[in-house]
PDB file of C-alpha atoms and ligand atoms in Angstrom:
ATOM      1  CA  MET A  69     -35.722 262.035  14.732  1.00 63.00           C
ATOM      2  CA  ALA A  70     -34.664 258.916  16.733  1.00 76.00           C
ATOM      3  CA  LYS A  71     -31.833 256.467  15.591  1.00 85.00           C
ATOM      4  CA  PHE A  72     -32.960 253.177  14.652  1.00 95.00           C
ATOM      5  CA  PRO A  73     -30.572 249.824  14.423  1.00 95.00           C
ATOM      6  CA  LYS A  74     -29.324 249.313  10.794  1.00 93.00           C
ATOM      7  CA  GLY A  75     -31.561 246.690   9.262  1.00 95.00           C
ATOM      8  CA  LEU A  76     -34.864 247.157  11.305  1.00 97.00           C
ATOM      9  CA  SER A  77     -36.834 248.593   7.887  1.00 93.00           C
ATOM     10  CA  THR A  78     -35.924 245.204   6.336  1.00 95.00           C
ATOM     11  CA  ILE A  79     -37.199 242.566   8.766  1.00 97.00           C
ATOM     12  CA  LYS A  80     -40.208 241.073   7.585  1.00 95.00           C
ATOM     13  CA  GLY A  81     -43.121 242.098   8.252  1.00 95.00           C
ATOM     14  CA  PHE A  82     -46.371 244.396   7.123  1.00 92.00           C
ATOM     15  CA  LEU A  83     -45.468 247.594   9.147  1.00 96.00           C
ATOM     16  CA  SER A  84     -44.030 250.591   7.428  1.00 97.00           C
ATOM     17  CA  SER A  85     -41.208 252.712   8.879  1.00 96.00           C
ATOM     18  CA  GLU A  86     -43.352 255.551   9.942  1.00 97.00           C
ATOM     19  CA  GLU A  87     -45.673 253.561  11.335  1.00 98.00           C
ATOM     20  CA  GLY A  88     -43.065 251.913  13.420  1.00 98.00           C
ATOM     21  CA  GLU A  89     -41.726 255.289  14.490  1.00 98.00           C
ATOM     22  CA  SER A  90     -45.024 256.056  15.771  1.00 98.00           C
ATOM     23  CA  LEU A  91     -45.172 252.853  18.079  1.00 98.00           C
ATOM     24  CA  TYR A  92     -41.506 253.813  19.356  1.00 98.00           C
ATOM     25  CA  LYS A  93     -42.885 257.354  20.083  1.00 98.00           C
ATOM     26  CA  ILE A  94     -45.807 255.879  22.272  1.00 98.00           C
ATOM     27  CA  SER A  95     -44.055 253.232  23.563  1.00 98.00           C
ATOM     28  CA  LYS A  96     -41.894 255.351  24.830  1.00 98.00           C
ATOM     29  CA  LEU A  97     -44.520 257.437  26.490  1.00 98.00           C
ATOM     30  CA  ALA A  98     -46.499 254.757  27.781  1.00 98.00           C
ATOM     31  CA  SER A  99     -43.804 252.806  29.397  1.00 98.00           C
ATOM     32  CA  ASN A 100     -43.426 255.149  31.969  1.00 97.00           C
ATOM     33  CA  LEU A 101     -47.122 254.883  33.034  1.00 97.00           C
ATOM     34  CA  GLY A 102     -47.469 250.894  32.951  1.00 97.00           C
ATOM     35  CA  SER A 103     -46.834 247.467  31.132  1.00 98.00           C
ATOM     36  CA  ILE A 104     -47.076 247.206  27.210  1.00 98.00           C
ATOM     37  CA  LEU A 105     -48.480 244.710  25.497  1.00 98.00           C
ATOM     38  CA  GLU A 106     -48.653 243.430  21.894  1.00 98.00           C
ATOM     39  CA  ILE A 107     -50.496 240.886  20.051  1.00 98.00           C
ATOM     40  CA  GLY A 108     -49.191 239.403  16.945  1.00 98.00           C
ATOM     41  CA  SER A 109     -45.346 239.505  17.273  1.00 98.00           C
ATOM     42  CA  TYR A 110     -44.781 237.588  13.925  1.00 97.00           C
ATOM     43  CA  CYS A 111     -41.221 238.612  13.086  1.00 98.00           C
ATOM     44  CA  GLY A 112     -40.536 241.089  15.527  1.00 98.00           C
ATOM     45  CA  LYS A 113     -40.737 244.079  13.470  1.00 98.00           C
ATOM     46  CA  SER A 114     -43.403 245.984  15.528  1.00 98.00           C
ATOM     47  CA  THR A 115     -42.311 244.174  18.807  1.00 98.00           C
ATOM     48  CA  ILE A 116     -38.348 245.780  18.360  1.00 98.00           C
ATOM     49  CA  TYR A 117     -40.019 249.418  17.559  1.00 98.00           C
ATOM     50  CA  LEU A 118     -41.954 249.080  20.723  1.00 98.00           C
ATOM     51  CA  ALA A 119     -38.891 247.395  22.780  1.00 98.00           C
ATOM     52  CA  LEU A 120     -36.782 250.561  21.532  1.00 98.00           C
ATOM     53  CA  GLY A 121     -39.523 252.631  23.258  1.00 98.00           C
ATOM     54  CA  CYS A 122     -39.304 250.755  26.350  1.00 98.00           C
ATOM     55  CA  ARG A 123     -35.656 250.696  26.359  1.00 98.00           C
ATOM     56  CA  LYS A 124     -35.544 254.234  26.745  1.00 97.00           C
ATOM     57  CA  ASN A 125     -37.290 253.622  30.228  1.00 97.00           C
ATOM     58  CA  GLY A 126     -35.534 250.471  31.304  1.00 98.00           C
ATOM     59  CA  LYS A 127     -39.118 248.705  30.738  1.00 98.00           C
ATOM     60  CA  VAL A 128     -39.949 245.536  28.587  1.00 98.00           C
ATOM     61  CA  VAL A 129     -42.661 244.796  26.115  1.00 98.00           C
ATOM     62  CA  PHE A 130     -45.091 241.536  26.371  1.00 98.00           C
ATOM     63  CA  THR A 131     -45.669 240.396  23.214  1.00 98.00           C
ATOM     64  CA  ILE A 132     -48.070 237.291  22.534  1.00 98.00           C
ATOM     65  CA  ASP A 133     -48.117 235.007  19.522  1.00 98.00           C
ATOM     66  CA  HIS A 134     -48.625 231.159  19.126  1.00 97.00           C
ATOM     67  CA  HIS A 135     -45.762 231.655  15.748  1.00 98.00           C
ATOM     68  CA  ARG A 136     -48.062 229.224  13.836  1.00 96.00           C
ATOM     69  CA  GLY A 137     -49.038 232.225  11.238  1.00 93.00           C
ATOM     70  CA  SER A 138     -52.519 233.745  11.156  1.00 89.00           C
ATOM     71  CA  GLU A 139     -55.324 232.641   8.666  1.00 86.00           C
ATOM     72  CA  GLU A 140     -53.689 234.638   5.575  1.00 88.00           C
ATOM     73  CA  HIS A 141     -50.024 233.377   6.309  1.00 92.00           C
ATOM     74  CA  GLN A 142     -50.872 229.671   6.126  1.00 92.00           C
ATOM     75  CA  ILE A 143     -49.748 227.436   2.963  1.00 92.00           C
ATOM     76  CA  GLY A 144     -51.474 228.524  -0.303  1.00 92.00           C
ATOM     77  CA  GLU A 145     -53.155 231.872   1.266  1.00 91.00           C
ATOM     78  CA  PHE A 146     -51.841 235.260  -0.012  1.00 89.00           C
ATOM     79  CA  PHE A 147     -49.461 236.319   2.946  1.00 90.00           C
ATOM     80  CA  HIS A 148     -47.731 232.830   2.870  1.00 94.00           C
ATOM     81  CA  ASP A 149     -43.977 233.155   3.406  1.00 95.00           C
ATOM     82  CA  PRO A 150     -41.877 230.072   2.483  1.00 94.00           C
ATOM     83  CA  ASP A 151     -39.427 230.870   4.294  1.00 94.00           C
ATOM     84  CA  LEU A 152     -40.865 230.445   7.538  1.00 95.00           C
ATOM     85  CA  VAL A 153     -41.908 227.060   7.034  1.00 95.00           C
ATOM     86  CA  SER A 154     -40.158 224.709   9.696  1.00 94.00           C
ATOM     87  CA  THR A 155     -38.051 222.004   8.508  1.00 92.00           C
ATOM     88  CA  GLN A 156     -38.797 220.315  11.385  1.00 93.00           C
ATOM     89  CA  THR A 157     -42.733 220.187  11.032  1.00 93.00           C
ATOM     90  CA  GLY A 158     -43.595 221.486   7.520  1.00 93.00           C
ATOM     91  CA  GLU A 159     -45.894 224.039   9.325  1.00 94.00           C
ATOM     92  CA  VAL A 160     -45.581 227.542   9.229  1.00 95.00           C
ATOM     93  CA  ASP A 161     -43.388 228.864  12.372  1.00 97.00           C
ATOM     94  CA  SER A 162     -42.493 232.431  12.718  1.00 97.00           C
ATOM     95  CA  PHE A 163     -40.379 231.991  15.988  1.00 98.00           C
ATOM     96  CA  LEU A 164     -37.234 231.456  15.093  1.00 96.00           C
ATOM     97  CA  GLU A 165     -37.154 234.273  12.680  1.00 97.00           C
ATOM     98  CA  PHE A 166     -38.516 236.285  15.591  1.00 98.00           C
ATOM     99  CA  ARG A 167     -35.879 235.325  18.178  1.00 98.00           C
ATOM    100  CA  LYS A 168     -33.120 235.959  15.252  1.00 98.00           C
ATOM    101  CA  ASN A 169     -34.390 239.473  14.752  1.00 98.00           C
ATOM    102  CA  ILE A 170     -34.856 240.506  18.440  1.00 98.00           C
ATOM    103  CA  PHE A 171     -30.968 238.819  18.982  1.00 98.00           C
ATOM    104  CA  ASP A 172     -29.924 240.746  15.946  1.00 98.00           C
ATOM    105  CA  MET A 173     -31.440 244.281  16.820  1.00 98.00           C
ATOM    106  CA  GLY A 174     -29.965 243.915  20.506  1.00 97.00           C
ATOM    107  CA  VAL A 175     -33.546 244.095  22.290  1.00 98.00           C
ATOM    108  CA  GLU A 176     -34.042 240.781  23.641  1.00 98.00           C
ATOM    109  CA  ASN A 177     -33.808 242.111  27.315  1.00 98.00           C
ATOM    110  CA  ASN A 178     -36.366 244.348  26.559  1.00 98.00           C
ATOM    111  CA  ILE A 179     -39.074 242.043  25.294  1.00 98.00           C
ATOM    112  CA  VAL A 180     -41.170 239.050  27.137  1.00 98.00           C
ATOM    113  CA  PRO A 181     -42.180 236.491  23.920  1.00 98.00           C
ATOM    114  CA  ILE A 182     -45.685 234.788  25.114  1.00 98.00           C
ATOM    115  CA  VAL A 183     -45.669 231.931  22.886  1.00 98.00           C
ATOM    116  CA  ALA A 184     -49.421 231.245  23.071  1.00 98.00           C
ATOM    117  CA  ARG A 185     -52.932 231.686  21.852  1.00 97.00           C
ATOM    118  CA  SER A 186     -53.983 235.499  22.926  1.00 98.00           C
ATOM    119  CA  SER A 187     -57.695 234.254  24.332  1.00 98.00           C
ATOM    120  CA  ILE A 188     -55.681 232.200  26.615  1.00 98.00           C
ATOM    121  CA  VAL A 189     -53.146 234.622  27.620  1.00 98.00           C
ATOM    122  CA  ALA A 190     -56.065 237.066  28.320  1.00 98.00           C
ATOM    123  CA  SER A 191     -58.042 234.463  30.449  1.00 98.00           C
ATOM    124  CA  ALA A 192     -55.164 234.316  32.913  1.00 98.00           C
ATOM    125  CA  TRP A 193     -53.554 237.800  32.654  1.00 98.00           C
ATOM    126  CA  GLN A 194     -54.319 240.315  35.563  1.00 97.00           C
ATOM    127  CA  THR A 195     -52.246 243.237  34.907  1.00 97.00           C
ATOM    128  CA  PRO A 196     -52.955 246.789  33.943  1.00 98.00           C
ATOM    129  CA  LEU A 197     -51.654 248.013  30.861  1.00 98.00           C
ATOM    130  CA  ALA A 198     -50.575 251.501  29.563  1.00 98.00           C
ATOM    131  CA  MET A 199     -50.709 250.581  25.727  1.00 98.00           C
ATOM    132  CA  ILE A 200     -52.265 247.754  24.102  1.00 98.00           C
ATOM    133  CA  PHE A 201     -50.945 246.876  20.171  1.00 98.00           C
ATOM    134  CA  ILE A 202     -53.911 244.803  18.309  1.00 98.00           C
ATOM    135  CA  ASP A 203     -52.204 243.144  15.304  1.00 97.00           C
ATOM    136  CA  GLY A 204     -52.796 239.626  15.701  1.00 95.00           C
ATOM    137  CA  GLY A 205     -55.305 237.403  13.579  1.00 92.00           C
ATOM    138  CA  HIS A 206     -57.195 239.660  11.054  1.00 90.00           C
ATOM    139  CA  SER A 207     -60.537 237.571  10.758  1.00 93.00           C
ATOM    140  CA  LEU A 208     -63.495 239.174  12.086  1.00 95.00           C
ATOM    141  CA  GLU A 209     -63.776 236.744  14.895  1.00 96.00           C
ATOM    142  CA  THR A 210     -59.870 236.657  16.142  1.00 96.00           C
ATOM    143  CA  ALA A 211     -60.077 240.675  15.911  1.00 97.00           C
ATOM    144  CA  LEU A 212     -63.244 241.287  18.093  1.00 98.00           C
ATOM    145  CA  ASP A 213     -61.813 238.644  20.672  1.00 98.00           C
ATOM    146  CA  ASP A 214     -58.695 240.415  20.951  1.00 98.00           C
ATOM    147  CA  TYR A 215     -60.500 243.866  21.286  1.00 98.00           C
ATOM    148  CA  ARG A 216     -63.018 242.421  23.947  1.00 98.00           C
ATOM    149  CA  ASN A 217     -60.518 240.330  25.894  1.00 98.00           C
ATOM    150  CA  TRP A 218     -57.812 242.866  26.006  1.00 98.00           C
ATOM    151  CA  SER A 219     -59.041 246.494  26.205  1.00 97.00           C
ATOM    152  CA  GLN A 220     -60.531 246.041  29.747  1.00 97.00           C
ATOM    153  CA  PHE A 221     -57.015 245.699  30.790  1.00 98.00           C
ATOM    154  CA  LEU A 222     -56.258 249.317  29.579  1.00 98.00           C
ATOM    155  CA  MET A 223     -55.656 251.940  32.005  1.00 98.00           C
ATOM    156  CA  LYS A 224     -57.253 255.352  32.125  1.00 98.00           C
ATOM    157  CA  ASP A 225     -55.046 257.689  29.347  1.00 98.00           C
ATOM    158  CA  GLY A 226     -53.465 254.319  28.292  1.00 98.00           C
ATOM    159  CA  PHE A 227     -52.965 253.930  24.606  1.00 98.00           C
ATOM    160  CA  LEU A 228     -54.773 251.314  22.083  1.00 98.00           C
ATOM    161  CA  ALA A 229     -52.869 250.895  18.927  1.00 98.00           C
ATOM    162  CA  ILE A 230     -54.845 248.930  15.956  1.00 98.00           C
ATOM    163  CA  HIS A 231     -52.611 247.712  12.930  1.00 98.00           C
ATOM    164  CA  ASP A 232     -54.320 247.586   9.364  1.00 96.00           C
ATOM    165  CA  VAL A 233     -57.385 250.188   9.463  1.00 97.00           C
ATOM    166  CA  PHE A 234     -58.208 250.641   5.923  1.00 96.00           C
ATOM    167  CA  GLU A 235     -61.361 252.839   4.888  1.00 91.00           C
ATOM    168  CA  ALA A 236     -62.057 250.831   1.545  1.00 90.00           C
ATOM    169  CA  PRO A 237     -62.285 247.280   1.528  1.00 90.00           C
ATOM    170  CA  GLU A 238     -60.500 247.255  -1.670  1.00 90.00           C
ATOM    171  CA  ALA A 239     -57.520 248.251   0.354  1.00 88.00           C
ATOM    172  CA  GLY A 240     -57.575 245.226   2.747  1.00 85.00           C
ATOM    173  CA  GLY A 241     -59.400 243.044   5.417  1.00 86.00           C
ATOM    174  CA  GLN A 242     -62.030 245.216   7.313  1.00 95.00           C
ATOM    175  CA  ALA A 243     -61.467 243.470  10.778  1.00 96.00           C
ATOM    176  CA  PRO A 244     -59.127 245.832  12.296  1.00 97.00           C
ATOM    177  CA  ARG A 245     -61.290 248.707  10.980  1.00 97.00           C
ATOM    178  CA  ALA A 246     -64.683 247.087  12.678  1.00 97.00           C
ATOM    179  CA  ILE A 247     -62.714 247.121  15.989  1.00 98.00           C
ATOM    180  CA  TYR A 248     -61.473 250.379  15.773  1.00 98.00           C
ATOM    181  CA  ASP A 249     -65.221 251.592  14.632  1.00 97.00           C
ATOM    182  CA  LEU A 250     -66.384 250.074  17.840  1.00 98.00           C
ATOM    183  CA  ALA A 251     -63.741 251.488  20.282  1.00 98.00           C
ATOM    184  CA  ILE A 252     -64.842 254.802  18.756  1.00 98.00           C
ATOM    185  CA  ALA A 253     -68.484 254.197  19.068  1.00 98.00           C
ATOM    186  CA  SER A 254     -68.190 252.771  22.872  1.00 98.00           C
ATOM    187  CA  GLY A 255     -67.485 256.524  23.843  1.00 98.00           C
ATOM    188  CA  LEU A 256     -64.312 255.380  26.018  1.00 98.00           C
ATOM    189  CA  PHE A 257     -61.598 256.215  23.257  1.00 98.00           C
ATOM    190  CA  SER A 258     -60.584 259.615  21.548  1.00 98.00           C
ATOM    191  CA  LEU A 259     -58.228 259.254  18.444  1.00 98.00           C
ATOM    192  CA  PHE A 260     -54.851 260.303  19.234  1.00 98.00           C
ATOM    193  CA  LEU A 261     -52.600 259.561  16.344  1.00 98.00           C
ATOM    194  CA  GLU A 262     -53.180 258.095  12.885  1.00 98.00           C
ATOM    195  CA  VAL A 263     -50.454 257.223  10.670  1.00 98.00           C
ATOM    196  CA  ALA A 264     -50.952 255.260   7.318  1.00 97.00           C
ATOM    197  CA  SER A 265     -53.004 252.007   8.697  1.00 97.00           C
ATOM    198  CA  LEU A 266     -52.246 252.646  12.297  1.00 98.00           C
ATOM    199  CA  ARG A 267     -54.501 254.304  14.372  1.00 98.00           C
ATOM    200  CA  ILE A 268     -53.633 255.045  17.956  1.00 98.00           C
ATOM    201  CA  LEU A 269     -56.329 255.442  20.349  1.00 98.00           C
ATOM    202  CA  LYS A 270     -56.165 257.220  23.887  1.00 98.00           C
ATOM    203  CA  ARG A 271     -58.265 255.862  26.877  1.00 98.00           C
ATOM    204  CA  LEU A 272     -60.694 258.387  28.308  1.00 97.00           C
TER     205      LEU A 272
HETATM  206 MG1  LIG B 520     -50.435 244.155  10.699  1.00 56.86          MG
END
């Protein structure tokens, strides 16, 4: 089993250690084939697992987040974290925490943060991707946009990872599951790996 830096599992975030290890394995595989992109960096937990896989091959992960928090992170919402409110603006801002974490885990040189809305980045993007990890906003509209805007860049034999795919509505929001179902129904993907709420599809 791979060794992960001390403190990685306690970074703020919604990714389990076994999900993180799967992201690491796939990024180690995919970063040999082409570029890797994450949508939804938040505090960097999943980004660091992806970066550790990239580092094995001397590669980088691109990670997109406006760092103003998703709908569910806003003040008064269920996943709001008061630690992430900027003292300057009084608004949610996860970028400082993200920078601190990628520095502490020693992977700054394997991460290219893009601080912007993913739809804006997609409109300017031109690089084929060997792996895409969708874990951005969990509203249906945002998740659908991320799937439609980014899946077109995935190379043949590339990997599409989706987080928070829950079968039962009681277990969690259904937007990630909706895009997972769409991907499967398209006939363009096969299920490669399933770990907790993480699904990794392979582009046929
Ligand atoms: Mg998630």
